[in-house]
Structure formats: structure tokens, C-alpha cells
mmCIF file of C-alpha atoms in Angstrom:
data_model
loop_
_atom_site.group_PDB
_atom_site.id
_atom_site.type_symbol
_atom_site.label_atom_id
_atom_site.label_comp_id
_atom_site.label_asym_id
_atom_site.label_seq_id
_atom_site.Cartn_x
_atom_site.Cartn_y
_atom_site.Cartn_z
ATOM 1 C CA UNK Q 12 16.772 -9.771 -38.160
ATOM 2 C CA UNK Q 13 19.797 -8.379 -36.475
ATOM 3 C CA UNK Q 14 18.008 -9.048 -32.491
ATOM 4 C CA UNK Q 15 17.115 -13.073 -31.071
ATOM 5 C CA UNK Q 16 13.778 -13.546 -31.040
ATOM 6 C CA UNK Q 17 11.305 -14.768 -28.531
ATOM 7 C CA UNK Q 18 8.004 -15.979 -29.650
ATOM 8 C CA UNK Q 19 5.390 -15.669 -27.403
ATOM 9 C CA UNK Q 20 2.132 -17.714 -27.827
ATOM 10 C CA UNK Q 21 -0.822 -18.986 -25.756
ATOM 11 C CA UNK Q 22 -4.681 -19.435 -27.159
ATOM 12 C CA UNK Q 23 -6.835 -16.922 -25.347
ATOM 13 C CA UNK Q 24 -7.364 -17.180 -22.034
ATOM 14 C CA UNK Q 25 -3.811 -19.003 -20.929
ATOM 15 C CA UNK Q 26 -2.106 -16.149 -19.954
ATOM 16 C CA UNK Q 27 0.387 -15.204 -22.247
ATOM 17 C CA UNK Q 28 0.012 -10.970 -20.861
ATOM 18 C CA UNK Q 29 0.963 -12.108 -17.350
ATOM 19 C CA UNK Q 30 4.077 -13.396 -18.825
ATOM 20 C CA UNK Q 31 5.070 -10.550 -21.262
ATOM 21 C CA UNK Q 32 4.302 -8.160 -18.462
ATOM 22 C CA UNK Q 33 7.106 -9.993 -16.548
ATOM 23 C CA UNK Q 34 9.507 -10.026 -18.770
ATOM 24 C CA UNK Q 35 8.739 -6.768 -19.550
ATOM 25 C CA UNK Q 36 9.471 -5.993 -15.927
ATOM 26 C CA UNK Q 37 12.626 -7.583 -16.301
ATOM 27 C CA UNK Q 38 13.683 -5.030 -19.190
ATOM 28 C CA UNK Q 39 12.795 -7.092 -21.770
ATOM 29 C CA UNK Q 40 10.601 -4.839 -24.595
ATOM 30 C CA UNK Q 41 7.565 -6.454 -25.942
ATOM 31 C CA UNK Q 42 6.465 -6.174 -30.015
ATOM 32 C CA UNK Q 43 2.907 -7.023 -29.234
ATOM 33 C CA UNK Q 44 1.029 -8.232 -32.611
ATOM 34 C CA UNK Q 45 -2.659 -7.593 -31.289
ATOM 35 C CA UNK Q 46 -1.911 -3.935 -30.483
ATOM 36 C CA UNK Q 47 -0.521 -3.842 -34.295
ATOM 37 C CA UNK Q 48 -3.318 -5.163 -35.626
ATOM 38 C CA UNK Q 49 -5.213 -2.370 -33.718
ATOM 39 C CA UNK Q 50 -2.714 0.637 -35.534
ATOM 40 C CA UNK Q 51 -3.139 -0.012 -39.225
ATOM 41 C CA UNK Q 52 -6.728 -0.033 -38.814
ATOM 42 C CA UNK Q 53 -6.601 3.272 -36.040
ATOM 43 C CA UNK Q 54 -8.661 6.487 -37.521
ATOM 44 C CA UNK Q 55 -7.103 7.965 -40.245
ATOM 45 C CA UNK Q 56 -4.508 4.943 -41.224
ATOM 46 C CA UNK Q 57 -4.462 3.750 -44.644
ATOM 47 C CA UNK Q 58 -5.629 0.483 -43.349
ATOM 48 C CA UNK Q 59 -9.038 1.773 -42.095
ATOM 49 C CA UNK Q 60 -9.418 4.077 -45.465
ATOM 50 C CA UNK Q 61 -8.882 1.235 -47.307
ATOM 51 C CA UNK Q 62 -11.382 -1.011 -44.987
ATOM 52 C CA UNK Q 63 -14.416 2.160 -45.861
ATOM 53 C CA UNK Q 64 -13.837 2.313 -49.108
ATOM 54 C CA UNK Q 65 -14.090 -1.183 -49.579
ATOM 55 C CA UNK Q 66 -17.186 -1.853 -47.258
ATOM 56 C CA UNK Q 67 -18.707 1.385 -47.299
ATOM 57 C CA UNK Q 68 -18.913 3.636 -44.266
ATOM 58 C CA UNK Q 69 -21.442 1.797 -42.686
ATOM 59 C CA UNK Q 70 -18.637 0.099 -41.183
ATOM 60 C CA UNK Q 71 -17.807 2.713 -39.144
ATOM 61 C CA UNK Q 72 -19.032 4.251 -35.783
ATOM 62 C CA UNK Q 73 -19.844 7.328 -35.036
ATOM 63 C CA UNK Q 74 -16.792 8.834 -34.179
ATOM 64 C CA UNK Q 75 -15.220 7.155 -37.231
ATOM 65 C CA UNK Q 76 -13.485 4.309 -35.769
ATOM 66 C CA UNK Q 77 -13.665 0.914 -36.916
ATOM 67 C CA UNK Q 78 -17.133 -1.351 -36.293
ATOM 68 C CA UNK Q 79 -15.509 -4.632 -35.599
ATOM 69 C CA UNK Q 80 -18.650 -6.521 -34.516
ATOM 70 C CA UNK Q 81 -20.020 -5.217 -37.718
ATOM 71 C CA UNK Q 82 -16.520 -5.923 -39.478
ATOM 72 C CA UNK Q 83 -16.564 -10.054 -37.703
ATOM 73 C CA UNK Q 84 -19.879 -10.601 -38.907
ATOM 74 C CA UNK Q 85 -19.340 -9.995 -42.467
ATOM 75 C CA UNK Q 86 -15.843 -11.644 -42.391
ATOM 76 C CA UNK Q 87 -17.434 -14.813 -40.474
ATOM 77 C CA UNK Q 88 -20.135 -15.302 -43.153
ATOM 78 C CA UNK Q 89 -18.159 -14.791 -46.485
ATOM 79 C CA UNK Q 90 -14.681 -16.416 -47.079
ATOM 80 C CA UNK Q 91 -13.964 -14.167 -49.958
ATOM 81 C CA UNK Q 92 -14.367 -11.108 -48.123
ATOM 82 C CA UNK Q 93 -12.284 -12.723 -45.441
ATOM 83 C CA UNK Q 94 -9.809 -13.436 -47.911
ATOM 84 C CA UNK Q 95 -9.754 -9.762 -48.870
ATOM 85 C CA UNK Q 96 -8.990 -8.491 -45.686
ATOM 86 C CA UNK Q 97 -6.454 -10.567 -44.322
ATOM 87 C CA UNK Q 98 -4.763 -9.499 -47.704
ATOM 88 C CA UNK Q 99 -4.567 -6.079 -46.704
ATOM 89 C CA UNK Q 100 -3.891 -5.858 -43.415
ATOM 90 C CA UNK Q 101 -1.123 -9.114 -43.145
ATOM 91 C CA UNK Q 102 1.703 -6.989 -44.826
ATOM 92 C CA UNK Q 103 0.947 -4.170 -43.251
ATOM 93 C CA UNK Q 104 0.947 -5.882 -39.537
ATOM 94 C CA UNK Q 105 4.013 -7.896 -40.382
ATOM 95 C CA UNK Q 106 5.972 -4.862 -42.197
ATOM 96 C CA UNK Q 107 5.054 -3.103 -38.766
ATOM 97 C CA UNK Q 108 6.304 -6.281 -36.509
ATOM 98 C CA UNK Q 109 10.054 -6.166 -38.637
ATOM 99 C CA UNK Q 110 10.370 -2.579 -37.985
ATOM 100 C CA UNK Q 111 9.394 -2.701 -34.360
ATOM 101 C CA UNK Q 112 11.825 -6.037 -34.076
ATOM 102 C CA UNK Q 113 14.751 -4.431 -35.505
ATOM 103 C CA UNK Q 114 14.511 -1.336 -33.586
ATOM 104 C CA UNK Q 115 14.213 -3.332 -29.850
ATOM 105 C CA UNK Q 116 17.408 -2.180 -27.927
ATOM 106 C CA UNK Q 117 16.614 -4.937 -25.008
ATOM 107 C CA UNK Q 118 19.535 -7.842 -24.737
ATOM 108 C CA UNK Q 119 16.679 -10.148 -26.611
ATOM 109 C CA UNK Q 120 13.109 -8.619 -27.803
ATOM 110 C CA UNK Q 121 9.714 -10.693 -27.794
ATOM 111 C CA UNK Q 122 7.007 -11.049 -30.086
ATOM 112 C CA UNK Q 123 4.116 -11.763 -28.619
ATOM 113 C CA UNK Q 124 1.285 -13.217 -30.801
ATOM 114 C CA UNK Q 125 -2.069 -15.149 -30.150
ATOM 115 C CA UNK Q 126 -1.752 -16.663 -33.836
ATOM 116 C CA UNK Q 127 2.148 -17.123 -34.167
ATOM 117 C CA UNK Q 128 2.452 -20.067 -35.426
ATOM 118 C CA UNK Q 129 -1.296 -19.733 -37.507
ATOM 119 C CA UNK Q 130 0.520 -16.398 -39.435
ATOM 120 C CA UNK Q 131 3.737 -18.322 -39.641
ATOM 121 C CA UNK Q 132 5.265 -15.292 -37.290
ATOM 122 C CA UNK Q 133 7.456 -17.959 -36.097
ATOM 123 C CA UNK Q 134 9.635 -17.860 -39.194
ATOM 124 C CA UNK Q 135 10.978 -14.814 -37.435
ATOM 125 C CA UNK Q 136 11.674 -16.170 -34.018
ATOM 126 C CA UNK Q 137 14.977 -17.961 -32.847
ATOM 127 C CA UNK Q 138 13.033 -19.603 -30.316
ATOM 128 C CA UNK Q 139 9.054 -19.898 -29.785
ATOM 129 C CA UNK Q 140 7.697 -20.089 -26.328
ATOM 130 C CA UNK Q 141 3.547 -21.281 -25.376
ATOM 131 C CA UNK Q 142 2.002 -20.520 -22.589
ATOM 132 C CA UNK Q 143 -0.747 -23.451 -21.950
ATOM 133 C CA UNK Q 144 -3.434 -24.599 -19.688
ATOM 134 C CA UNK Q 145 -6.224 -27.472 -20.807
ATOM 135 C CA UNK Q 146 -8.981 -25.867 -22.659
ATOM 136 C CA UNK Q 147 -11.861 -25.979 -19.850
ATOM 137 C CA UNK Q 148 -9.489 -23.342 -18.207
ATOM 138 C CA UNK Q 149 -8.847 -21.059 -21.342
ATOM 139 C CA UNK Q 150 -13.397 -21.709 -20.984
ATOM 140 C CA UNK Q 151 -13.736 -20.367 -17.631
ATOM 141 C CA UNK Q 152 -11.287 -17.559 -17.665
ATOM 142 C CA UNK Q 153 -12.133 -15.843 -20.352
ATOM 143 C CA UNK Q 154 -15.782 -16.165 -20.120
ATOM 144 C CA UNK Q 155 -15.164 -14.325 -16.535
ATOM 145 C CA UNK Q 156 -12.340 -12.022 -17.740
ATOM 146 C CA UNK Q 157 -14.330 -10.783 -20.411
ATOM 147 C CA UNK Q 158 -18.045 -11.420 -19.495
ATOM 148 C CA UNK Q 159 -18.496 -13.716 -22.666
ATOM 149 C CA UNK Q 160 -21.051 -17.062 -22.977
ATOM 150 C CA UNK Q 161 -18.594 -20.322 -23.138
ATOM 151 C CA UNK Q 162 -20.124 -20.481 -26.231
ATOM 152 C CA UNK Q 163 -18.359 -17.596 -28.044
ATOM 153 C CA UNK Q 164 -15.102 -18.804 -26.170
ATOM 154 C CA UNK Q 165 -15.296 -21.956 -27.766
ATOM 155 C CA UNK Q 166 -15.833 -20.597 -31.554
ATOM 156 C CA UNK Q 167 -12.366 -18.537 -30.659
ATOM 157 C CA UNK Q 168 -10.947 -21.665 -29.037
ATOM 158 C CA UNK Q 169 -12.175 -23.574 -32.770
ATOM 159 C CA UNK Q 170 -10.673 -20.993 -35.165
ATOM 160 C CA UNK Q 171 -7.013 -21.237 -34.086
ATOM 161 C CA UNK Q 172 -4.664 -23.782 -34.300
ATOM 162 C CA UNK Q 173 -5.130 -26.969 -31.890
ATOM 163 C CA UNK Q 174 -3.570 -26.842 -28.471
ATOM 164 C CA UNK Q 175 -2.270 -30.049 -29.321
ATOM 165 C CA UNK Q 176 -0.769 -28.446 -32.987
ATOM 166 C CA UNK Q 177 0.883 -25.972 -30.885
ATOM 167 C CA UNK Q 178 2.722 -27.843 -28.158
ATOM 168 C CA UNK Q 179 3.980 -29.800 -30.724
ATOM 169 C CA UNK Q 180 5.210 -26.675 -32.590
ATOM 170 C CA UNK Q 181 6.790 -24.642 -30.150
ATOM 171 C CA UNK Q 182 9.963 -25.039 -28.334
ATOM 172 C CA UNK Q 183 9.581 -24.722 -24.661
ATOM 173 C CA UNK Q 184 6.095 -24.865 -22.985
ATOM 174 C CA UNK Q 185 5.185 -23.365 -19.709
ATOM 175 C CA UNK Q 186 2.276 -24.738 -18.015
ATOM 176 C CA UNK Q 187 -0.054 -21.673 -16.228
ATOM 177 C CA UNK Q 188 -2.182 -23.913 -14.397
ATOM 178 C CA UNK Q 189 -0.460 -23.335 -11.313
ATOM 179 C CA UNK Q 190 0.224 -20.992 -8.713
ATOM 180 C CA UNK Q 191 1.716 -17.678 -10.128
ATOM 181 C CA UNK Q 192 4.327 -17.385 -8.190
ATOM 182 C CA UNK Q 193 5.475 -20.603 -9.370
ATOM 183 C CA UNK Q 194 4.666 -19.291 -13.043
ATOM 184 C CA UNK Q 195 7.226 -16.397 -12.563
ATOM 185 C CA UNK Q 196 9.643 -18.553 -10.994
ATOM 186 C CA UNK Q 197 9.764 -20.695 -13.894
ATOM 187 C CA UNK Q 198 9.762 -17.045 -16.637
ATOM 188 C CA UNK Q 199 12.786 -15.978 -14.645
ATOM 189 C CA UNK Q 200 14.426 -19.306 -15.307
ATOM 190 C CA UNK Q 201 13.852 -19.360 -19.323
ATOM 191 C CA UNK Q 202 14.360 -15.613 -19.041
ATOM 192 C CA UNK Q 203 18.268 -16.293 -17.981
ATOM 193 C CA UNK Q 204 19.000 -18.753 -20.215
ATOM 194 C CA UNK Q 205 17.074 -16.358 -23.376
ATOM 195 C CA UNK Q 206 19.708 -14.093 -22.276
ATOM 196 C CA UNK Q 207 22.250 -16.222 -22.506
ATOM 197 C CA UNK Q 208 21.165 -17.704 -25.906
ATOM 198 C CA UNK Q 209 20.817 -13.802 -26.900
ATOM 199 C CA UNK Q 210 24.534 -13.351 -25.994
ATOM 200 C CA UNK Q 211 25.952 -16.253 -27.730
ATOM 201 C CA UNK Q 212 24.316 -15.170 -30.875
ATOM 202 C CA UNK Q 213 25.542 -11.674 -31.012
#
């Protein structure tokens, strides 16, 4: 990787999109891993192609894109499918990451992922940054941001990596449980000294 590397992390719910939109503002491009994950398996990629012909088109909708409540159920209740998916789709989301990484022409690029650390996507980072707030927040906000029972929070909350895991993994931690403008305050600070570290490493 010829760029530095900022590795952006949060569990859902802790804001890590009010931070990349900042830096973002700032001039700073974004690889966002979530929206990858959404292009290999877009209509007509190779990853959805390869998803039908595997599961038959009854995983599909109507206008041919992708049933993913259909797709989580069947992943949820059998390992080995599970298995076969990540399989497929892990190369091709990480092959598209490295391009996307190489080609940022910001003074330092970030990758923003949810499961950074799960995916080992921190191997590619020079520095890895988690957003946190306590887990009853993560609850309420995302049960109101995305009109979800707590209950279906929590089984999200369950399958990643511990909050606890993750502060001790990454290397700075900024706590969102506190007035934004505060927040920002704080992403400007680490945002100078990135650059910095960016510069130095060139």
C-alpha cells in the first residue's frame, strides 16, 4: 500500500458515518467497506450470478436484485452455507478495498469498516481508529434510526467482536457519547496529527 491508512471502526449504532462524513468534509476520501459489499453483489456482478446459481433464483426479487432477508435467513441457520458465502464474496470485497486504497489521491485515505478488525482489514491500516459509546446507546439509536426491536439490535450487537475486544485492539478511541460539537472538535484534532503521520511516511 503506497497511501497511510486510517481504519475506521465503531459497532452499529456509535456513529462511525458522522465521523467519515467529517473527514470527508475535510478532503479526506472515504473507501467505505459496506457500500463494497453492496457492488459485488449489485445486478448483473459476478458476485450476485454466482449467489443465483448457487441458491437458485428464488433468492432474488422481482426486479432481480438480491433478497437479503431471504439471503440472512439461510446464512443464519446453516454454517456451511455461511461458510460458502463469505468465501466468495471476501476476495472479491477486499480485492475491491486494495484497488480503491491505492487509487485515493487525499494526503491520507480511510477505510471505514463495521467489522475491521473481525475481517482482519486492519492488516492494511497504519493506524486503526473506534468510534464507541456503551452498548445501551448503540440499543437505543439504532432501534430509532432504523425502526428495529432492541431485540434484533442486540443479535447484531452479539455477532461482532466485543466492545471490550475492540478498544483493546484499536489505536486511538473516540468516545461519541457527547455533544457533537465536541465530537468534531476532537476528529479535527486526530485529523491534524493523521496528516502529519501521513507526511512523515511519504
Amino acid at each position: 500500500m503506497s497511501n497511510w491508512i486510517l481504519g475506521l471502526t465503531g459497532g452499529i449504532g456509535a456513529g462511525k458515518t458522522l465521523v467519515s462524513n467529517h473527514l470527508a468534509s475535510l478532503g479526506i476520501e472515504i473507501v467505505d467497506a459496506d457500500v463494497i459489499a453492496r457492488d459485488v453483489v449489485a445486478i448483473g456482478s459476478d458476485g450476485l450470478n454466482a449467489i443465483a446459481k448457487h441458491f437458485g433464483n428464488t433468492i432474488l426479487l422481482e426486479d432481480g436484485s438480491l433478497n437479503r432477508a431471504k439471503l440472512r435467513e439461510i446464512i443464519f441457520a446453516d454454517s456451511e452455507q455461511k461458510s460458502w458465502l463469505n468465501n466468495l464474496l471476501h476476495p472479491m470485497i477486499r480485492q475491491n478495498i486494495t484497488e480503491q486504497l491505492n487509487n485515493a489521491k487525499s494526503t491520507y485515505v480511510v477505510l471505514s469498516a463495521p467489522l475491521l478488525f473481525e475481517n482482519k482489514l486492519d492488516a492494511l491500516c497504519n493506524h486503526t481508529l473506534m468510534v464507541d459509546v456503551p452498548v445501551e446507546v448503540q440499543l437505543t439509536r439504532t432501534a430509532t434510526r432504523d425502526s428495529v426491536s432492541a431485540e434484533q439490535v442486540k443479535n447484531i450487537i452479539a455477532a461482532q467482536m466485543s466492545r471490550e475486544d475492540k478498544r483493546q485492539k484499536a489505536d486511538s478511541i473516540l468516545d461519541n457519547q457527547r455533544e457533537i460539537a465536541l465530537v468534531l472538535t476532537e476528529v479535527e484534532t486526530l485529523h491534524r496529527t493523521f496528516l502529519q503521520q501521513a507526511k512523515i511516511s511519504k
